[in-house]
GROMACS .gro file of N, CA and C in nm:
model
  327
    1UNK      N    1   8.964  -0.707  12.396
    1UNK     CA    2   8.964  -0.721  12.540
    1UNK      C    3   8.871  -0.831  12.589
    2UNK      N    4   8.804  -0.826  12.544
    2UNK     CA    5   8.669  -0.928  12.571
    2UNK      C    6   8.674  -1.049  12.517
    3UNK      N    7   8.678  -1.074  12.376
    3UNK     CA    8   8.693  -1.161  12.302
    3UNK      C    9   8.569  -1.193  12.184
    4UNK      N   10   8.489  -1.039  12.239
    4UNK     CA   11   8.369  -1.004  12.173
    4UNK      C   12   8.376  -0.944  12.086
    5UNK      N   13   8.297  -0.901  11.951
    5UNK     CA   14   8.352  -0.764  11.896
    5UNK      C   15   8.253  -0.650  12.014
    6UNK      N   16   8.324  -0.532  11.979
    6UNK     CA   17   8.296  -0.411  12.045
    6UNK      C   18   8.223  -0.314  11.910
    7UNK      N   19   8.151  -0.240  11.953
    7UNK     CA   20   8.111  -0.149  11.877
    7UNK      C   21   8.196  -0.039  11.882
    8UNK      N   22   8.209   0.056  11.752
    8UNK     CA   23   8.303   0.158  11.733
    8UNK      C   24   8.272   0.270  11.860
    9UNK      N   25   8.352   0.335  11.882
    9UNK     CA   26   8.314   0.433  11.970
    9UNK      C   27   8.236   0.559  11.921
   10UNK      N   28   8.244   0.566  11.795
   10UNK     CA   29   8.126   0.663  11.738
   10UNK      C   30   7.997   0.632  11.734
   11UNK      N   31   8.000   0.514  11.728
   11UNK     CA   32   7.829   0.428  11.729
   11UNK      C   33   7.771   0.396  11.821
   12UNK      N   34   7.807   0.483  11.947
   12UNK     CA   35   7.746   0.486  12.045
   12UNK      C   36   7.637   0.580  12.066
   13UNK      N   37   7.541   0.560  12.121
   13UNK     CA   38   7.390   0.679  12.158
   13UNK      C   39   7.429   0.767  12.278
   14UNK      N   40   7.389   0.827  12.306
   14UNK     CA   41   7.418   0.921  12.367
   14UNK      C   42   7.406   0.836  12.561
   15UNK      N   43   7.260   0.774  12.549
   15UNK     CA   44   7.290   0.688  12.715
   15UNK      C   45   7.401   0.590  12.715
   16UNK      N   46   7.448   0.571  12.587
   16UNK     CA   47   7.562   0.423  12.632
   16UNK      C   48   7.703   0.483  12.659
   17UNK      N   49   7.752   0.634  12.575
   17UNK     CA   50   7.868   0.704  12.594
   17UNK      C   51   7.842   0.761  12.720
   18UNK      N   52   7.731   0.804  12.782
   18UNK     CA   53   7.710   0.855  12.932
   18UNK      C   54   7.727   0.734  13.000
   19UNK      N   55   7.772   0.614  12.982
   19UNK     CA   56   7.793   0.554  13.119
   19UNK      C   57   7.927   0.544  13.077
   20UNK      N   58   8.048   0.569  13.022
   20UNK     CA   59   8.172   0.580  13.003
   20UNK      C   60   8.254   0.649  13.155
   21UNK      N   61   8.332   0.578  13.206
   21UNK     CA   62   8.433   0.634  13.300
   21UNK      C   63   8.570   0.660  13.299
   22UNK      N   64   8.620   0.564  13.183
   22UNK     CA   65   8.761   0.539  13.139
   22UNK      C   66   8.779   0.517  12.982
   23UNK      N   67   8.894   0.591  12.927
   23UNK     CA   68   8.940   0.555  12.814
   23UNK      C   69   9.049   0.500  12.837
   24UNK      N   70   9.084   0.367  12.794
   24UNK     CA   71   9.207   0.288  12.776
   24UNK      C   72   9.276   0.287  12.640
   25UNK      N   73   9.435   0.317  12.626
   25UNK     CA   74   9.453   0.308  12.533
   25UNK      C   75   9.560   0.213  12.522
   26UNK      N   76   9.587   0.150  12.487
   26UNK     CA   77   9.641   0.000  12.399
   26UNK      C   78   9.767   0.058  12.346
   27UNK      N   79   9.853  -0.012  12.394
   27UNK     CA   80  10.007  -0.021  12.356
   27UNK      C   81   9.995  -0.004  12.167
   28UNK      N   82  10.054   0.041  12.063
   28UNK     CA   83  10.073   0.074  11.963
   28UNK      C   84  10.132  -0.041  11.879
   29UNK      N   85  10.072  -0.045  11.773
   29UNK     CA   86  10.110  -0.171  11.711
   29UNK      C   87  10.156  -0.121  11.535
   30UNK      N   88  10.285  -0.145  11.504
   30UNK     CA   89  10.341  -0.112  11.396
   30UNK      C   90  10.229  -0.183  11.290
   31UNK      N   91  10.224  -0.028  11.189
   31UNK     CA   92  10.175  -0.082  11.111
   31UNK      C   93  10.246  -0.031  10.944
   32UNK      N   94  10.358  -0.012  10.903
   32UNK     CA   95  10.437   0.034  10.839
   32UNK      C   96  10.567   0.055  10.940
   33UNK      N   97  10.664   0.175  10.805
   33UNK     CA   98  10.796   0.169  10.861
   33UNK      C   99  10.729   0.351  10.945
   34UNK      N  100  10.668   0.422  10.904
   34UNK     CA  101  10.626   0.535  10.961
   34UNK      C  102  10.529   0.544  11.017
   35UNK      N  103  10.425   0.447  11.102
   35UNK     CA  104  10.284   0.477  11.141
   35UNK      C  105  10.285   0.344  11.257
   36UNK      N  106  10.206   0.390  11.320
   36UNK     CA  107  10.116   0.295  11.426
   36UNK      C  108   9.978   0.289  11.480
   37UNK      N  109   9.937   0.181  11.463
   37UNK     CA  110   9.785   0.197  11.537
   37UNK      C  111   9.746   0.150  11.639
   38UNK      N  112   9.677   0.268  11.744
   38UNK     CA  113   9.631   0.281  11.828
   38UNK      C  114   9.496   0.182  11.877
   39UNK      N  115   9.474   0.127  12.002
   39UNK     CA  116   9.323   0.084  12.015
   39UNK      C  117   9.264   0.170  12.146
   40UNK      N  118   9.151   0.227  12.133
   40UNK     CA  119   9.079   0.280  12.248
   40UNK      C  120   8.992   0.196  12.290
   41UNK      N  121   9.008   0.175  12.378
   41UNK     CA  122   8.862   0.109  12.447
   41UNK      C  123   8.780   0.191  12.553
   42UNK      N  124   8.665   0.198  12.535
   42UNK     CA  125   8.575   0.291  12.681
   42UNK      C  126   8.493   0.221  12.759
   43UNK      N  127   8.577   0.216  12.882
   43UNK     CA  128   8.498   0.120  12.982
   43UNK      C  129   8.404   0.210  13.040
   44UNK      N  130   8.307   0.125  13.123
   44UNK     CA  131   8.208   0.125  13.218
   44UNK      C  132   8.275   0.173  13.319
   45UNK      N  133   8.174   0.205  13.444
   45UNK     CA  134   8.181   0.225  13.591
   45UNK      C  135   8.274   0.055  13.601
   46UNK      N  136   8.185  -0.019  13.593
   46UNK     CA  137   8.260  -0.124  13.695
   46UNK      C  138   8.392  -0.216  13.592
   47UNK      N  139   8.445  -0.137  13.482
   47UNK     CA  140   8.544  -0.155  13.393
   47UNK      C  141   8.454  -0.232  13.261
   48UNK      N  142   8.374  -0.283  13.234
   48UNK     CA  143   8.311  -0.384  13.145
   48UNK      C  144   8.344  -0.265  13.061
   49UNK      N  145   8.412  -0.329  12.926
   49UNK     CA  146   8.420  -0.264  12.776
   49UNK      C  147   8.280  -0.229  12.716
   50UNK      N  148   8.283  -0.107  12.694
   50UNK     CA  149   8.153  -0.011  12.641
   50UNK      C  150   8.174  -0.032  12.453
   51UNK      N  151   8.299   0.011  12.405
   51UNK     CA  152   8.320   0.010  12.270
   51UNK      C  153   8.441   0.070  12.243
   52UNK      N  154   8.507   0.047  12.112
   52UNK     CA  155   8.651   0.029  12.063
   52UNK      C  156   8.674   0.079  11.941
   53UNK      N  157   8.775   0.129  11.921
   53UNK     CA  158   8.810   0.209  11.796
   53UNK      C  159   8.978   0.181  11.810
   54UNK      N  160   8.989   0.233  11.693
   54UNK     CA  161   9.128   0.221  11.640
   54UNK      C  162   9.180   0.320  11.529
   55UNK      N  163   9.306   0.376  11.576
   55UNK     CA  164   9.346   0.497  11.472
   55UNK      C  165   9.447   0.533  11.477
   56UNK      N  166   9.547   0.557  11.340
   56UNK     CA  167   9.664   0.510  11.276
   56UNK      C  168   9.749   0.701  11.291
   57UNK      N  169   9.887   0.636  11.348
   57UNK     CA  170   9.942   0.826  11.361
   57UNK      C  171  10.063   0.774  11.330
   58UNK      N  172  10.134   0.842  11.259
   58UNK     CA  173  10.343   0.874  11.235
   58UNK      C  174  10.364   0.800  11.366
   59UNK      N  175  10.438   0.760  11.331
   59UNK     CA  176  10.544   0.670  11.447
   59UNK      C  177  10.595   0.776  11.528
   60UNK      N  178  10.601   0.893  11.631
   60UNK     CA  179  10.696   0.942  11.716
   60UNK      C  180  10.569   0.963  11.842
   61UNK      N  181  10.646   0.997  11.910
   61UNK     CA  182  10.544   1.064  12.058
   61UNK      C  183  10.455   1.141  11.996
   62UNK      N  184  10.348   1.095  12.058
   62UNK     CA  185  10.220   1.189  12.031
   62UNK      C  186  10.142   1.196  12.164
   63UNK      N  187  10.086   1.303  12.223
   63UNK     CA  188  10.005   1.313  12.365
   63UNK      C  189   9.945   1.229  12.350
   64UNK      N  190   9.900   1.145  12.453
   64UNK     CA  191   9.803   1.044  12.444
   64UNK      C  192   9.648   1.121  12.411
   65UNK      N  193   9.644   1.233  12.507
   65UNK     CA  194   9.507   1.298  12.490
   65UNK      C  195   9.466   1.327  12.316
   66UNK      N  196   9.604   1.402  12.242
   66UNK     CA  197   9.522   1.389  12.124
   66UNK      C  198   9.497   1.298  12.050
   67UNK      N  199   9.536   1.126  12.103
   67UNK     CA  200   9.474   1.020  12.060
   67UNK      C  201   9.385   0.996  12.028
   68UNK      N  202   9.319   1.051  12.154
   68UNK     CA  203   9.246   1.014  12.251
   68UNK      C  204   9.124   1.076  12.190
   69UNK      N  205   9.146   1.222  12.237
   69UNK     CA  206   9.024   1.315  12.226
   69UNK      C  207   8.932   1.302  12.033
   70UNK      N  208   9.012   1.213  11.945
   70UNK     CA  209   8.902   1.296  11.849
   70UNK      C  210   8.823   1.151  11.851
   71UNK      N  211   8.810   1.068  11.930
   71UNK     CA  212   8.733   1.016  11.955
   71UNK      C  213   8.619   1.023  12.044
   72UNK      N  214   8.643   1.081  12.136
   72UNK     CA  215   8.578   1.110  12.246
   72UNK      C  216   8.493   1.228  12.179
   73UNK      N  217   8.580   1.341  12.161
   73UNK     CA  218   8.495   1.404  12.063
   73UNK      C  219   8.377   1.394  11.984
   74UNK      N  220   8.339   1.286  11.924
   74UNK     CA  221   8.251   1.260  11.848
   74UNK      C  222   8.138   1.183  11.935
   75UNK      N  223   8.150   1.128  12.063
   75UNK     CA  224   8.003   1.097  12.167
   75UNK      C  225   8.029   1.190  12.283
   76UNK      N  226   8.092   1.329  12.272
   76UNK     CA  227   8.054   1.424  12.367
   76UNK      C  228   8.141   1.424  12.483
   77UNK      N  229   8.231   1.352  12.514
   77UNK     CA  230   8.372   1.300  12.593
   77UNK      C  231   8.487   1.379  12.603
   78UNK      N  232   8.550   1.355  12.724
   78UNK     CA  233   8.655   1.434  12.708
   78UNK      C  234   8.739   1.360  12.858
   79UNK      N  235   8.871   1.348  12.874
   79UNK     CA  236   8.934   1.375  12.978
   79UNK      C  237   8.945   1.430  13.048
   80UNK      N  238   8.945   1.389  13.186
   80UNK     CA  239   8.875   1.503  13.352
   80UNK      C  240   8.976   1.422  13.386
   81UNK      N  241   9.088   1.384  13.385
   81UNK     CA  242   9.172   1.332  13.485
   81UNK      C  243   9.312   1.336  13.396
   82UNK      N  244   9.436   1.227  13.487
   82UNK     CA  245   9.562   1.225  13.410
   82UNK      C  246   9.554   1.086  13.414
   83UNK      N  247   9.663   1.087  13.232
   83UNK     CA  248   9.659   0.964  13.252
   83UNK      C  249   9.789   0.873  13.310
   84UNK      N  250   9.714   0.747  13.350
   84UNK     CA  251   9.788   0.619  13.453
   84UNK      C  252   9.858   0.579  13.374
   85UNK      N  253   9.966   0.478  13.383
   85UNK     CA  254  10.012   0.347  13.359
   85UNK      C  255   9.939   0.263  13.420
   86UNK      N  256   9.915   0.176  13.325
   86UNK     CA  257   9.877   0.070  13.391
   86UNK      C  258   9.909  -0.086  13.292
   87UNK      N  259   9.887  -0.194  13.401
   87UNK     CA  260   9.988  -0.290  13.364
   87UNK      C  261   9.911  -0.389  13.270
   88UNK      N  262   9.976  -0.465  13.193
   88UNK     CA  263   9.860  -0.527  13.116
   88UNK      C  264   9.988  -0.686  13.099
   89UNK      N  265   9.837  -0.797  13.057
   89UNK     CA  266   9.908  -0.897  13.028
   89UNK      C  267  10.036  -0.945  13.002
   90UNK      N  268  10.051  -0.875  12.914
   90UNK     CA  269  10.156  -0.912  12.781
   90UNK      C  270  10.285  -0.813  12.857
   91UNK      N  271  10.278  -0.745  12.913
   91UNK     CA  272  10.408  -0.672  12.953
   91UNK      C  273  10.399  -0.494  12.918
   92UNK      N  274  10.310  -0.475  12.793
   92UNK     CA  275  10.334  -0.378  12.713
   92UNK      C  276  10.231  -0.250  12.784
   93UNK      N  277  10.290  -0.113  12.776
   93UNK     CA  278  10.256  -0.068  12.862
   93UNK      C  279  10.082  -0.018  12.804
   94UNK      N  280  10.009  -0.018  12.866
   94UNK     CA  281   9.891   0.082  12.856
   94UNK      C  282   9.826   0.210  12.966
   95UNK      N  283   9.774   0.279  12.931
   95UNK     CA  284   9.694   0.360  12.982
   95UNK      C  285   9.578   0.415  13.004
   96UNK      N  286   9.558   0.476  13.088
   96UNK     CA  287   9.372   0.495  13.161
   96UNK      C  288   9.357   0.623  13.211
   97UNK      N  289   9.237   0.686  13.165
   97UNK     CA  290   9.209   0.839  13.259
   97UNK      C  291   9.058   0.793  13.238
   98UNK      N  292   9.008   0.884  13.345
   98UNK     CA  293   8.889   0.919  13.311
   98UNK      C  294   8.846   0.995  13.222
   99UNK      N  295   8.709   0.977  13.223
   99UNK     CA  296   8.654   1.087  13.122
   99UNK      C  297   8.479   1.090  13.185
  100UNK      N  298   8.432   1.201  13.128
  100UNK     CA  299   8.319   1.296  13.172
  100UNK      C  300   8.248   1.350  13.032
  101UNK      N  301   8.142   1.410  13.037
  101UNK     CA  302   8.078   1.422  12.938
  101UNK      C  303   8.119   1.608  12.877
  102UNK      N  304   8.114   1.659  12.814
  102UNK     CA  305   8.177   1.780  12.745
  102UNK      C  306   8.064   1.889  12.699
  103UNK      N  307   7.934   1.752  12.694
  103UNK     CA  308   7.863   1.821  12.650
  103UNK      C  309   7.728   1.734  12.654
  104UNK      N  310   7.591   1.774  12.592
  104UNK     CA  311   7.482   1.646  12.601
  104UNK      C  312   7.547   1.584  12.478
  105UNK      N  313   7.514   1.465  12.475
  105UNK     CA  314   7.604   1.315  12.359
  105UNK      C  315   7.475   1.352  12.278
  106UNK      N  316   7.501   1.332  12.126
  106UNK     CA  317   7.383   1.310  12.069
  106UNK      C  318   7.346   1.139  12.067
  107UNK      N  319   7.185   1.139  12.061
  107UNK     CA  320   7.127   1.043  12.051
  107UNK      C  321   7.103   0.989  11.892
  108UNK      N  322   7.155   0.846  11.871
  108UNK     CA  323   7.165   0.785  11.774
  108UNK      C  324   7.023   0.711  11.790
  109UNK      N  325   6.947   0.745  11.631
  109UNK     CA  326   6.814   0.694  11.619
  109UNK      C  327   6.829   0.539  11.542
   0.00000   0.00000   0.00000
């Protein structure tokens, strides 16, 4: 998104996943004849990319939330909203919800 690298979304401390407002998830990109991978990104309040992950599922419909969640999962996150369409460069569709904390984040020493 940036053109930066991003840090994984697990390698976040507990104050940097508390300023998270949005999980975006990234149109699906074939990666075999049975699988695709996913990109999450977790923005900020004012959208600036927080950190990014990526993770590979069977090619058919899958909820976005359980994309979603075993990432979030792991810095204390969760979805408090539904998710959007929303429009992106390239044509291809992506999506956005919020998210809220689940629990205190642990702090990475």
């Amino acid at each position: 998104m940036t053109g930066r690298r991003l840090p994984r979304i697990a390698a976040l401390s507990g104050p940097e996943a508390g300023r998270a407002r949005h999980v975006l998830v990234h149109s699906p990109v074939h990666t075999g004849a049975d699988a695709v991978t996913w990109t999450l990104t977790l923005l900020a309040e004012d959208d600036v990319p927080l950190a990014e992950s990526r993770t590979s599922a069977p090619d058919y419909p899958l909820p976005l939330a359980d994309i979603a969640q075993v990432h979030l999962d792991v810095v204390g996150l969760s979805t408090t909203g539904p998710w959007v369409p929303q429009p992106s460069e390239d044509g291809a569709p992506r999506f956005r919800a919020p998210v809220g904390a689940t629990r205190a984040p642990r702090d990475v020493a």
